Amino acid sequence: MFKKKPKLSPAKKQSAVESETNNQQSTEKKESTESTVSPLGKDFIQAVTNAVHNTSDLIVKPIPPNLTLIYIDTLVDNEVLKDHIILDLLRSRNDSPEQIFSVLSVPELELSNKIDEIISAMMNGTVLIHIEGHSQVVLANIPTNESRSLAAPENESQVIGSQVGFNESLTTNVSLIRRYIKNPNLCNEKLVVGKQSKTTVTMLYIKDVASDEMVNTLRQRISDLEVDSVLDSSILEQLIDDNSLSIFPQMLLTERPDKFCAELLNGKLGVIVDGSALAIISPHSFLEFFQSQEDQNLRWQIATFARLLRFGAVVLSVFLTPLYVAALTFHYEVIPQTLLVPLSESRALVPFPPIFEALLLELIIELLREAGVRLPSKVGQTIGIVGGIVIGTAAVQAGITSNILIIIVALGALSSFTTPSYMMGNVIRIIRFPLIVLAGLWGFYGIMLGLCFILIHLLRQKSLGSPYTAPFYPPRLLDWRDSLIRLPLPFTFKRPSNTRPEDEDKYEPEPINPEKNEQKVK
């Protein structure tokens, strides 16, 4: 039961309404005074100091007779501050923001009277210039440019093509992209993500080429994020993809500017996170994870052979060990007679069933691989090679495993390294284990069950609303020209249809004909 409110007399009602309006007006005045800049220098300094909790690297520098500079010492370029701000202000008279604008030679200058905007700008490397008696503050953006020098990509190396990779500086990464694509239609939208970290995220796309619907979808996904921090592109990719529960990545992470720009020119969207050396490309289909940027730099016959070799290596890596376990456990009849004798001799002293033997060796390979990654580069390579030889030889001599299985596991591990994408390579490594278990339980039927589950899962996935298994399902015959195979460049004039580009043609859909070009010239 709800209790009824007691009735008030008209006089009491009027007094209650007046008191309520007075309270609202007082709170609004309080909020307005707290959110705007005070014209008094002491009050402004106190407000900024309280906002950053009197941090030790906050510098308050008075410039007589009426200026105050406030900045974070570790975030600004001190040389630019001394040579282009302090010296210019000392040499001239500064009684208004307009005069300061005319004096300073810093390219990024703004005016603001809101405390929140001022504090946010200061945390991004901005110097606050307050004039006594004025309620507006001049913001001079001079962030420090400390970053790692440009180097060749470590995880996506190639022989033919660019040898420059992204670094952790957002400004440098965008500059690299601008050097490749000198197009005014290259759009650069900046967003801020993270309640605590306030990380700057840049979304790049080519206007009139990228789909407006996809641009709006990606922008909405990034803007709607309510998280404390986004410290790396790999974290953002997991937050904005279509199915974060899937083991398969739906967006590509790359450290190559040429790969990034090539995908933008195909109508895709890119995202770069400040502080991360990896860029996000979306949408991206399953087959595209096995394509390398070097494929475009090679002759089409060599590129086609390399793609088929990679995809065949992936199939080999996933199914070779499960087929061995299934054949030795349930299906001896599929083994050729010439292999039965050496196979039985190699397993004569092994006391374990094939499933346990295979899982043990796969785990040892993963341990060696993980140890090689975590150790320093030179030591890691030595540990991987020596450890594999020593452990493999000792395991065979001790009768723990057979020679043939060591060859199969080593071949599967070697095949997994052919995948150009590190994220997809990890997936190939992981899905081997449940297939080995299914093969040990139900043989070939278990492998088919696992394969059907993987195919159904892939068919249900999407990347930014685009089919994950394109161009084979749904079938798009024109896109087959640049999928598992790569036809000559004149035949790949269409942009991928899964990106739904505004402009479908990359160039004239006509092979190069020197004789025809000579006739046109005449």
Short mmCIF file of C-alpha atoms in Angstrom, two decimals:
data_model
loop_
_atom_site.label_atom_id
_atom_site.label_comp_id
_atom_site.label_asym_id
_atom_site.label_seq_id
_atom_site.Cartn_x
_atom_site.Cartn_y
_atom_site.Cartn_z
CA MET A 1 0.00 0.00 0.00
CA PHE A 2 1.22 3.50 -0.88
CA LYS A 3 0.76 6.26 1.64
CA LYS A 4 -0.90 9.44 0.45
CA LYS A 5 0.99 12.71 0.85
CA PRO A 6 -0.58 15.21 3.27
CA LYS A 7 -2.33 18.15 1.62
CA LEU A 8 -0.68 21.57 1.93
CA SER A 9 -2.36 24.93 2.26
CA PRO A 10 -1.98 27.44 -0.65
CA ALA A 11 0.44 29.58 1.37
CA LYS A 12 2.62 26.60 2.21
CA LYS A 13 2.53 25.45 -1.41
CA GLN A 14 3.71 28.87 -2.63
CA SER A 15 6.53 28.98 -0.08
CA ALA A 16 7.63 25.47 -1.01
CA VAL A 17 7.73 26.35 -4.71
CA GLU A 18 9.73 29.53 -4.02
CA SER A 19 12.25 27.69 -1.85
CA GLU A 20 12.66 25.03 -4.53
CA THR A 21 13.26 27.60 -7.27
CA ASN A 22 15.75 29.43 -5.03
CA ASN A 23 17.64 26.19 -4.43
CA GLN A 24 17.77 25.47 -8.17
CA GLN A 25 19.03 28.98 -8.92
CA SER A 26 21.71 28.74 -6.24
CA THR A 27 22.90 25.35 -7.52
CA GLU A 28 22.98 26.64 -11.11
CA LYS A 29 24.99 29.68 -10.01
CA LYS A 30 27.36 27.45 -8.05
CA GLU A 31 27.84 25.12 -11.04
CA SER A 32 28.40 28.06 -13.39
CA THR A 33 30.97 29.64 -11.10
CA GLU A 34 32.77 26.33 -10.64
CA SER A 35 32.82 25.42 -14.36
CA THR A 36 34.00 28.81 -15.72
CA VAL A 37 37.34 30.57 -15.45
CA SER A 38 37.76 33.20 -12.78
CA PRO A 39 39.25 36.54 -13.93
CA LEU A 40 41.37 36.62 -10.75
CA GLY A 41 44.73 34.88 -11.14
CA LYS A 42 44.78 33.46 -7.59
CA ASP A 43 41.35 31.86 -7.97
CA PHE A 44 42.25 30.40 -11.36
CA ILE A 45 45.50 28.90 -10.05
CA GLN A 46 43.65 27.41 -7.10
CA ALA A 47 40.97 25.90 -9.36
CA VAL A 48 43.55 24.27 -11.65
CA THR A 49 45.62 23.04 -8.71
CA ASN A 50 42.57 21.46 -7.08
CA ALA A 51 41.50 19.85 -10.36
CA VAL A 52 44.83 17.99 -10.72
CA HIS A 53 45.16 17.40 -6.95
CA ASN A 54 48.32 19.47 -6.63
CA THR A 55 50.42 17.06 -8.72
CA SER A 56 54.18 17.45 -8.35
CA ASP A 57 54.85 18.12 -12.06
CA LEU A 58 52.37 21.01 -12.27
CA ILE A 59 54.28 24.21 -13.03
CA VAL A 60 52.86 27.67 -12.28
CA LYS A 61 55.04 30.36 -13.84
CA PRO A 62 54.07 34.06 -13.43
CA ILE A 63 55.17 36.50 -16.15
CA PRO A 64 54.94 40.09 -14.97
CA PRO A 65 52.97 42.17 -14.97
CA ASN A 66 49.71 40.29 -15.61
CA LEU A 67 50.30 36.81 -17.07
CA THR A 68 50.35 33.34 -15.51
CA LEU A 69 51.51 30.19 -17.29
CA ILE A 70 50.33 26.79 -16.03
CA TYR A 71 51.36 23.46 -17.55
CA ILE A 72 52.41 19.88 -16.82
CA ASP A 73 56.20 19.79 -17.06
CA THR A 74 56.39 16.20 -18.33
CA LEU A 75 53.87 16.71 -21.16
CA VAL A 76 55.08 19.86 -22.94
CA ASP A 77 58.03 20.53 -25.23
CA ASN A 78 60.29 22.66 -23.02
CA GLU A 79 62.36 24.02 -25.93
CA VAL A 80 59.27 25.32 -27.73
CA LEU A 81 57.99 26.71 -24.44
CA LYS A 82 61.14 28.73 -23.83
CA ASP A 83 61.89 29.85 -27.39
CA HIS A 84 58.42 30.46 -28.80
CA ILE A 85 56.18 31.29 -25.83
CA ILE A 86 58.04 32.74 -22.86
CA LEU A 87 60.48 34.86 -24.90
CA ASP A 88 57.69 36.16 -27.17
CA LEU A 89 55.54 37.08 -24.17
CA LEU A 90 58.41 38.87 -22.41
CA ARG A 91 59.16 41.00 -25.48
CA SER A 92 55.65 42.36 -25.99
CA ARG A 93 52.72 43.87 -24.16
CA ASN A 94 49.91 41.41 -23.49
CA ASP A 95 46.70 42.96 -22.24
CA SER A 96 44.19 40.82 -24.11
CA PRO A 97 43.90 37.35 -25.69
CA GLU A 98 43.90 38.96 -29.14
CA GLN A 99 47.32 40.47 -28.52
CA ILE A 100 48.68 37.10 -27.36
CA PHE A 101 47.33 35.47 -30.53
CA SER A 102 49.18 38.03 -32.64
CA VAL A 103 52.44 37.62 -30.69
CA LEU A 104 52.81 33.83 -30.38
CA SER A 105 54.08 31.75 -33.31
CA VAL A 106 52.66 28.47 -32.01
CA PRO A 107 50.41 26.89 -34.69
CA GLU A 108 47.72 25.52 -32.33
CA LEU A 109 46.13 28.33 -30.29
CA GLU A 110 42.63 28.34 -28.83
CA LEU A 111 40.46 30.26 -26.36
CA SER A 112 38.35 28.70 -23.63
CA ASN A 113 36.54 29.75 -20.47
CA LYS A 114 35.52 26.31 -19.21
CA ILE A 115 37.57 24.59 -16.54
CA ASP A 116 36.85 21.06 -17.82
CA GLU A 117 38.07 21.87 -21.34
CA ILE A 118 41.14 23.62 -19.97
CA ILE A 119 42.12 20.71 -17.73
CA SER A 120 41.57 18.19 -20.53
CA ALA A 121 43.76 20.26 -22.87
CA MET A 122 46.47 20.64 -20.24
CA MET A 123 46.64 16.85 -19.81
CA ASN A 124 47.35 16.61 -23.55
CA GLY A 125 50.39 18.90 -23.49
CA THR A 126 48.82 22.36 -23.55
CA VAL A 127 50.15 25.48 -21.81
CA LEU A 128 47.48 27.62 -20.11
CA ILE A 129 48.06 31.40 -20.44
CA HIS A 130 45.84 33.37 -18.05
CA ILE A 131 45.55 37.16 -18.21
CA GLU A 132 44.68 38.95 -14.98
CA GLY A 133 41.18 40.36 -15.23
CA HIS A 134 40.10 38.18 -18.18
CA SER A 135 37.78 35.16 -17.91
CA GLN A 136 39.18 33.50 -21.05
CA VAL A 137 42.39 31.44 -21.16
CA VAL A 138 44.70 31.07 -24.14
CA LEU A 139 45.55 27.42 -24.84
CA ALA A 140 48.90 26.82 -26.59
CA ASN A 141 49.25 23.18 -27.58
CA ILE A 142 52.94 22.15 -27.56
CA PRO A 143 53.01 18.44 -26.62
CA THR A 144 56.30 16.64 -26.30
CA ASN A 145 57.24 14.48 -29.28
CA GLU A 146 59.16 11.76 -27.46
CA SER A 147 58.62 8.49 -29.33
CA ARG A 148 60.43 5.47 -30.64
CA SER A 149 62.19 5.99 -33.95
CA LEU A 150 60.73 4.35 -37.04
CA ALA A 151 61.92 0.80 -37.69
CA ALA A 152 61.03 -2.21 -39.79
CA PRO A 153 57.98 -4.23 -38.65
CA GLU A 154 59.00 -7.14 -36.43
CA ASN A 155 56.00 -9.45 -36.89
CA GLU A 156 55.09 -8.68 -40.52
CA SER A 157 58.39 -8.68 -42.35
CA GLN A 158 58.58 -8.85 -46.13
CA VAL A 159 61.30 -8.83 -48.79
CA ILE A 160 59.73 -6.63 -51.48
CA GLY A 161 58.00 -3.45 -50.36
CA SER A 162 58.15 -0.86 -47.62
CA GLN A 163 60.34 -1.54 -44.59
CA VAL A 164 58.74 1.00 -42.23
CA GLY A 165 56.33 0.16 -39.43
CA PHE A 166 54.11 2.11 -37.08
CA ASN A 167 55.38 3.33 -33.71
CA GLU A 168 53.60 4.47 -30.53
CA SER A 169 53.13 8.11 -31.60
CA LEU A 170 49.70 8.91 -33.02
CA THR A 171 51.01 11.99 -34.84
CA THR A 172 53.80 10.00 -36.51
CA ASN A 173 51.44 7.21 -37.57
CA VAL A 174 48.94 9.61 -39.14
CA SER A 175 51.83 11.36 -40.89
CA LEU A 176 52.96 8.05 -42.42
CA ILE A 177 49.46 7.44 -43.77
CA ARG A 178 49.28 10.97 -45.20
CA ARG A 179 52.52 10.32 -47.08
CA TYR A 180 51.02 7.29 -48.79
CA ILE A 181 47.59 8.81 -49.49
CA LYS A 182 47.88 12.48 -50.48
CA ASN A 183 44.15 12.83 -50.91
CA PRO A 184 41.95 15.57 -49.40
CA ASN A 185 39.17 12.97 -49.08
CA LEU A 186 41.20 11.08 -46.46
CA CYS A 187 39.14 11.82 -43.35
CA ASN A 188 40.66 11.82 -39.87
CA GLU A 189 38.19 11.81 -36.96
CA LYS A 190 39.50 12.04 -33.39
CA LEU A 191 37.61 10.47 -30.50
CA VAL A 192 38.44 10.22 -26.79
CA VAL A 193 37.93 6.85 -25.08
CA GLY A 194 38.33 5.95 -21.41
CA LYS A 195 36.99 7.70 -18.32
CA GLN A 196 40.38 7.51 -16.60
CA SER A 197 42.94 7.28 -19.41
CA LYS A 198 41.30 9.78 -21.85
CA THR A 199 43.00 7.98 -24.74
CA THR A 200 42.91 9.63 -28.16
CA VAL A 201 41.59 7.35 -30.90
CA THR A 202 41.71 8.25 -34.59
CA MET A 203 39.33 6.81 -37.17
CA LEU A 204 40.49 7.10 -40.79
CA TYR A 205 38.63 6.46 -44.01
CA ILE A 206 38.40 7.82 -47.56
CA LYS A 207 35.27 9.85 -48.25
CA ASP A 208 33.22 8.74 -51.27
CA VAL A 209 34.97 5.35 -51.15
CA ALA A 210 34.14 3.93 -47.71
CA SER A 211 30.53 3.05 -46.90
CA ASP A 212 28.78 5.79 -44.90
CA GLU A 213 26.80 3.14 -43.04
CA MET A 214 29.97 1.38 -41.89
CA VAL A 215 31.57 4.71 -40.92
CA ASN A 216 28.56 5.57 -38.74
CA THR A 217 28.52 2.07 -37.21
CA LEU A 218 32.20 2.14 -36.26
CA ARG A 219 31.98 5.70 -34.94
CA GLN A 220 28.95 4.77 -32.83
CA ARG A 221 30.65 1.68 -31.39
CA ILE A 222 33.71 3.68 -30.31
CA SER A 223 31.66 6.61 -28.94
CA ASP A 224 29.39 4.32 -26.88
CA LEU A 225 32.27 2.69 -25.01
CA GLU A 226 32.11 3.28 -21.26
CA VAL A 227 35.40 1.90 -19.95
CA ASP A 228 38.09 3.19 -17.63
CA SER A 229 40.93 2.88 -20.12
CA VAL A 230 41.98 1.68 -23.58
CA LEU A 231 45.75 1.29 -23.54
CA ASP A 232 46.27 -0.60 -26.79
CA SER A 233 44.63 -1.25 -30.15
CA SER A 234 44.21 -4.94 -29.32
CA ILE A 235 42.00 -4.01 -26.34
CA LEU A 236 39.88 -1.65 -28.44
CA GLU A 237 39.51 -4.32 -31.12
CA GLN A 238 38.00 -6.74 -28.59
CA LEU A 239 35.59 -4.06 -27.36
CA ILE A 240 34.18 -3.04 -30.75
CA ASP A 241 34.14 -6.29 -32.75
CA ASP A 242 30.89 -8.09 -33.58
CA ASN A 243 31.38 -11.14 -31.34
CA SER A 244 33.87 -10.80 -28.51
CA LEU A 245 33.15 -14.40 -27.39
CA SER A 246 34.53 -15.89 -30.61
CA ILE A 247 38.11 -17.14 -30.73
CA PHE A 248 38.44 -15.90 -34.32
CA PRO A 249 39.49 -12.24 -34.75
CA GLN A 250 37.02 -10.17 -36.78
CA MET A 251 39.31 -7.17 -37.29
CA LEU A 252 42.91 -7.13 -38.47
CA LEU A 253 45.74 -5.74 -36.35
CA THR A 254 48.68 -4.58 -38.47
CA GLU A 255 51.92 -2.71 -37.91
CA ARG A 256 52.46 -1.94 -41.60
CA PRO A 257 51.45 1.51 -42.97
CA ASP A 258 51.40 0.21 -46.55
CA LYS A 259 48.99 -2.57 -45.60
CA PHE A 260 46.84 -0.07 -43.71
CA CYS A 261 46.68 2.34 -46.67
CA ALA A 262 45.98 -0.44 -49.19
CA GLU A 263 42.94 -1.49 -47.16
CA LEU A 264 41.72 2.12 -46.87
CA LEU A 265 41.90 2.37 -50.66
CA ASN A 266 39.76 -0.79 -50.85
CA GLY A 267 36.99 0.98 -48.96
CA LYS A 268 37.77 -0.27 -45.47
CA LEU A 269 38.04 1.70 -42.23
CA GLY A 270 41.10 2.11 -40.00
CA VAL A 271 41.52 2.96 -36.33
CA ILE A 272 44.74 4.05 -34.59
CA VAL A 273 45.11 4.32 -30.80
CA ASP A 274 47.57 6.76 -29.28
CA GLY A 275 50.34 4.80 -27.57
CA SER A 276 49.92 1.66 -29.68
CA ALA A 277 52.08 0.50 -32.60
CA LEU A 278 49.24 -1.56 -34.07
CA ALA A 279 46.41 -0.26 -36.26
CA ILE A 280 42.95 -1.78 -36.66
CA ILE A 281 41.43 -2.55 -40.08
CA SER A 282 37.75 -3.39 -40.48
CA PRO A 283 35.83 -5.14 -41.97
CA HIS A 284 38.06 -8.15 -42.58
CA SER A 285 37.01 -11.59 -43.81
CA PHE A 286 38.43 -14.95 -42.75
CA LEU A 287 40.40 -15.54 -45.96
CA GLU A 288 41.97 -12.08 -45.87
CA PHE A 289 43.87 -13.02 -42.69
CA PHE A 290 45.98 -15.36 -44.85
CA GLN A 291 46.86 -12.66 -47.39
CA SER A 292 50.04 -10.62 -47.16
CA GLN A 293 50.73 -7.16 -48.52
CA GLU A 294 53.71 -8.64 -50.33
CA ASP A 295 51.26 -10.61 -52.51
CA GLN A 296 50.43 -7.37 -54.32
CA ASN A 297 54.13 -6.65 -54.93
CA LEU A 298 54.86 -10.03 -56.55
CA ARG A 299 53.88 -11.42 -59.95
CA TRP A 300 50.41 -12.95 -59.86
CA GLN A 301 51.67 -16.53 -60.39
CA ILE A 302 54.04 -16.32 -57.40
CA ALA A 303 51.42 -14.58 -55.24
CA THR A 304 48.84 -17.28 -56.04
CA PHE A 305 51.30 -20.05 -55.19
CA ALA A 306 52.18 -18.35 -51.88
CA ARG A 307 48.51 -17.99 -50.91
CA LEU A 308 47.68 -21.60 -51.72
CA LEU A 309 50.78 -22.70 -49.81
CA ARG A 310 49.72 -20.70 -46.74
CA PHE A 311 46.17 -21.99 -46.72
CA GLY A 312 47.34 -25.56 -47.28
CA ALA A 313 49.80 -25.16 -44.40
CA VAL A 314 46.96 -24.00 -42.13
CA VAL A 315 44.87 -27.08 -43.01
CA LEU A 316 47.92 -29.26 -42.41
CA SER A 317 48.65 -27.60 -39.07
CA VAL A 318 45.09 -28.04 -37.80
CA PHE A 319 44.29 -31.57 -38.99
CA LEU A 320 47.59 -33.49 -39.29
CA THR A 321 47.99 -34.46 -35.61
CA PRO A 322 44.26 -35.28 -35.12
CA LEU A 323 44.35 -37.52 -38.21
CA TYR A 324 47.36 -39.37 -36.75
CA VAL A 325 45.56 -39.91 -33.44
CA ALA A 326 42.33 -41.05 -35.13
CA ALA A 327 44.14 -43.46 -37.47
CA LEU A 328 46.16 -45.14 -34.71
CA THR A 329 43.24 -45.32 -32.28
CA PHE A 330 40.31 -46.44 -34.49
CA HIS A 331 41.20 -46.64 -38.18
CA TYR A 332 44.26 -48.82 -38.80
CA GLU A 333 42.82 -49.82 -42.18
CA VAL A 334 43.53 -46.36 -43.69
CA ILE A 335 47.28 -46.68 -43.01
CA PRO A 336 49.24 -48.01 -46.03
CA GLN A 337 50.83 -51.42 -45.47
CA THR A 338 54.28 -50.05 -46.20
CA LEU A 339 53.92 -47.71 -43.20
CA LEU A 340 52.47 -50.25 -40.77
CA VAL A 341 55.80 -51.93 -39.99
CA PRO A 342 57.87 -48.77 -39.26
CA LEU A 343 54.90 -47.26 -37.41
CA SER A 344 54.47 -50.32 -35.19
CA GLU A 345 58.22 -50.46 -34.52
CA SER A 346 58.34 -46.80 -33.50
CA ARG A 347 55.40 -47.29 -31.11
CA ALA A 348 56.54 -50.62 -29.71
CA LEU A 349 58.14 -49.08 -26.60
CA VAL A 350 55.62 -46.25 -26.09
CA PRO A 351 53.40 -47.03 -23.07
CA PHE A 352 50.87 -44.24 -23.67
CA PRO A 353 47.83 -44.14 -25.95
CA PRO A 354 48.14 -41.92 -29.07
CA ILE A 355 45.93 -39.14 -27.67
CA PHE A 356 48.08 -38.71 -24.55
CA GLU A 357 51.27 -38.92 -26.61
CA ALA A 358 50.06 -36.26 -29.06
CA LEU A 359 48.80 -33.86 -26.37
CA LEU A 360 52.08 -34.20 -24.46
CA LEU A 361 54.21 -33.31 -27.48
CA GLU A 362 51.92 -30.42 -28.51
CA LEU A 363 52.15 -28.97 -25.00
CA ILE A 364 55.94 -29.28 -25.05
CA ILE A 365 56.03 -27.41 -28.39
CA GLU A 366 53.81 -24.66 -26.97
CA LEU A 367 56.02 -24.38 -23.87
CA LEU A 368 59.13 -23.99 -26.02
CA ARG A 369 57.40 -21.40 -28.18
CA GLU A 370 56.16 -19.39 -25.20
CA ALA A 371 59.56 -19.52 -23.52
CA GLY A 372 61.25 -18.34 -26.72
CA VAL A 373 58.91 -15.36 -26.94
CA ARG A 374 59.36 -14.23 -23.33
CA LEU A 375 63.15 -14.56 -23.26
CA PRO A 376 65.48 -12.07 -24.98
CA SER A 377 65.61 -12.55 -28.74
CA LYS A 378 69.04 -14.21 -29.03
CA VAL A 379 68.50 -16.42 -25.98
CA GLY A 380 64.94 -17.26 -27.08
CA GLN A 381 66.03 -18.53 -30.48
CA THR A 382 68.74 -20.69 -28.91
CA ILE A 383 66.35 -22.11 -26.33
CA GLY A 384 63.79 -22.95 -29.01
CA ILE A 385 66.23 -24.79 -31.27
CA VAL A 386 68.35 -26.53 -28.62
CA GLY A 387 65.37 -27.31 -26.39
CA GLY A 388 63.44 -28.88 -29.25
CA ILE A 389 66.36 -31.08 -30.30
CA VAL A 390 67.28 -32.17 -26.79
CA ILE A 391 63.75 -32.83 -25.58
CA GLY A 392 62.75 -34.61 -28.81
CA THR A 393 65.80 -36.91 -28.77
CA ALA A 394 65.42 -37.68 -25.07
CA ALA A 395 61.68 -38.40 -25.44
CA VAL A 396 62.30 -40.93 -28.22
CA GLN A 397 65.17 -42.64 -26.39
CA ALA A 398 63.10 -42.85 -23.18
CA GLY A 399 60.20 -44.43 -25.05
CA ILE A 400 57.75 -41.65 -24.23
CA THR A 401 56.89 -40.89 -27.86
CA SER A 402 57.57 -42.14 -31.38
CA ASN A 403 59.76 -40.72 -34.14
CA ILE A 404 56.86 -40.32 -36.56
CA LEU A 405 54.77 -38.26 -34.14
CA ILE A 406 57.69 -35.89 -33.52
CA ILE A 407 57.92 -35.30 -37.28
CA ILE A 408 54.15 -34.70 -37.50
CA VAL A 409 54.04 -32.29 -34.55
CA ALA A 410 57.08 -30.38 -35.79
CA LEU A 411 55.54 -30.11 -39.28
CA GLY A 412 52.27 -28.83 -37.78
CA ALA A 413 54.09 -26.24 -35.67
CA LEU A 414 56.13 -25.09 -38.66
CA SER A 415 52.97 -24.76 -40.79
CA SER A 416 51.30 -22.51 -38.21
CA PHE A 417 54.05 -19.89 -38.66
CA THR A 418 53.08 -19.30 -42.30
CA THR A 419 49.99 -17.27 -41.30
CA PRO A 420 50.75 -13.54 -41.82
CA SER A 421 48.45 -12.48 -38.97
CA TYR A 422 49.76 -13.16 -35.47
CA MET A 423 46.23 -13.20 -34.01
CA MET A 424 45.00 -15.79 -36.51
CA GLY A 425 48.19 -17.82 -35.95
CA ASN A 426 47.28 -18.09 -32.27
CA VAL A 427 43.82 -19.37 -33.22
CA ILE A 428 45.33 -22.07 -35.45
CA ARG A 429 47.49 -23.19 -32.54
CA ILE A 430 44.60 -23.40 -30.08
CA ILE A 431 41.92 -25.18 -32.15
CA ARG A 432 44.29 -28.13 -32.69
CA PHE A 433 43.82 -29.27 -29.08
CA PRO A 434 40.02 -29.85 -29.07
CA LEU A 435 40.33 -31.60 -32.45
CA ILE A 436 42.98 -33.96 -31.00
CA VAL A 437 40.66 -34.75 -28.08
CA LEU A 438 37.70 -35.39 -30.43
CA ALA A 439 39.91 -37.61 -32.64
CA GLY A 440 41.00 -39.63 -29.61
CA LEU A 441 37.39 -40.11 -28.48
CA TRP A 442 35.53 -40.80 -31.75
CA GLY A 443 38.14 -41.02 -34.50
CA PHE A 444 37.30 -39.54 -37.90
CA TYR A 445 33.73 -38.93 -36.73
CA GLY A 446 35.08 -36.68 -33.98
CA ILE A 447 37.22 -34.75 -36.48
CA MET A 448 34.18 -34.25 -38.74
CA LEU A 449 32.16 -33.09 -35.74
CA GLY A 450 34.82 -30.52 -34.88
CA LEU A 451 35.11 -29.40 -38.51
CA CYS A 452 31.33 -28.92 -38.78
CA PHE A 453 31.30 -26.90 -35.57
CA ILE A 454 34.11 -24.63 -36.88
CA LEU A 455 32.36 -24.12 -40.24
CA ILE A 456 29.00 -23.31 -38.62
CA HIS A 457 30.71 -20.89 -36.26
CA LEU A 458 32.52 -19.15 -39.13
CA LEU A 459 29.33 -18.87 -41.16
CA ARG A 460 27.59 -17.11 -38.26
CA GLN A 461 30.33 -14.53 -37.73
CA LYS A 462 30.36 -11.00 -39.12
CA SER A 463 32.94 -8.25 -39.29
CA LEU A 464 31.38 -4.81 -38.89
CA GLY A 465 28.16 -6.27 -40.26
CA SER A 466 29.89 -7.84 -43.27
CA PRO A 467 29.90 -11.64 -43.87
CA TYR A 468 32.99 -13.22 -42.33
CA THR A 469 33.23 -16.02 -44.92
CA ALA A 470 33.02 -13.73 -47.97
CA PRO A 471 33.54 -14.11 -50.90
CA PHE A 472 32.67 -17.83 -50.80
CA TYR A 473 29.55 -17.46 -48.69
CA PRO A 474 27.54 -15.62 -49.75
CA PRO A 475 29.10 -16.38 -53.17
CA ARG A 476 30.55 -13.33 -54.92
CA LEU A 477 32.32 -14.55 -58.02
CA LEU A 478 34.04 -11.29 -58.91
CA ASP A 479 35.79 -11.23 -55.52
CA TRP A 480 37.23 -14.71 -56.13
CA ARG A 481 39.80 -13.05 -58.37
CA ASP A 482 41.65 -11.82 -55.28
CA SER A 483 40.94 -14.42 -52.58
CA LEU A 484 42.64 -17.83 -52.45
CA ILE A 485 44.22 -16.96 -55.78
CA ARG A 486 45.33 -13.63 -57.21
CA LEU A 487 44.73 -12.91 -60.86
CA PRO A 488 46.75 -10.27 -62.74
CA LEU A 489 46.16 -6.72 -61.53
CA PRO A 490 44.09 -5.59 -64.57
CA PHE A 491 41.50 -8.27 -63.65
CA THR A 492 41.20 -7.13 -60.02
CA PHE A 493 39.80 -3.70 -60.81
CA LYS A 494 36.83 -4.07 -58.43
CA ARG A 495 36.97 -3.23 -54.76
CA PRO A 496 35.83 -6.04 -52.40
CA SER A 497 32.03 -6.07 -52.25
CA ASN A 498 32.00 -6.99 -48.54
CA THR A 499 33.10 -3.42 -47.75
CA ARG A 500 30.06 -2.02 -49.64
CA PRO A 501 32.18 0.78 -51.19
CA GLU A 502 30.63 3.94 -52.61
CA ASP A 503 33.02 3.72 -55.58
CA GLU A 504 33.34 0.11 -56.76
CA ASP A 505 36.08 0.52 -59.39
CA LYS A 506 39.72 0.99 -58.43
CA TYR A 507 40.79 1.69 -62.02
CA GLU A 508 39.66 1.16 -65.59
CA PRO A 509 38.32 -2.40 -66.07
CA GLU A 510 40.46 -3.00 -69.13
CA PRO A 511 43.80 -4.83 -69.42
CA ILE A 512 46.78 -2.78 -70.44
CA ASN A 513 47.21 -2.84 -74.21
CA PRO A 514 50.34 -0.98 -75.40
CA GLU A 515 49.23 -1.04 -79.05
CA LYS A 516 45.87 0.51 -78.20
CA ASN A 517 47.54 3.19 -76.08
CA GLU A 518 49.86 4.05 -79.00
CA GLN A 519 46.85 4.42 -81.30
CA LYS A 520 45.22 6.81 -78.82
CA VAL A 521 48.37 8.91 -78.69
CA LYS A 522 48.49 9.15 -82.49
#
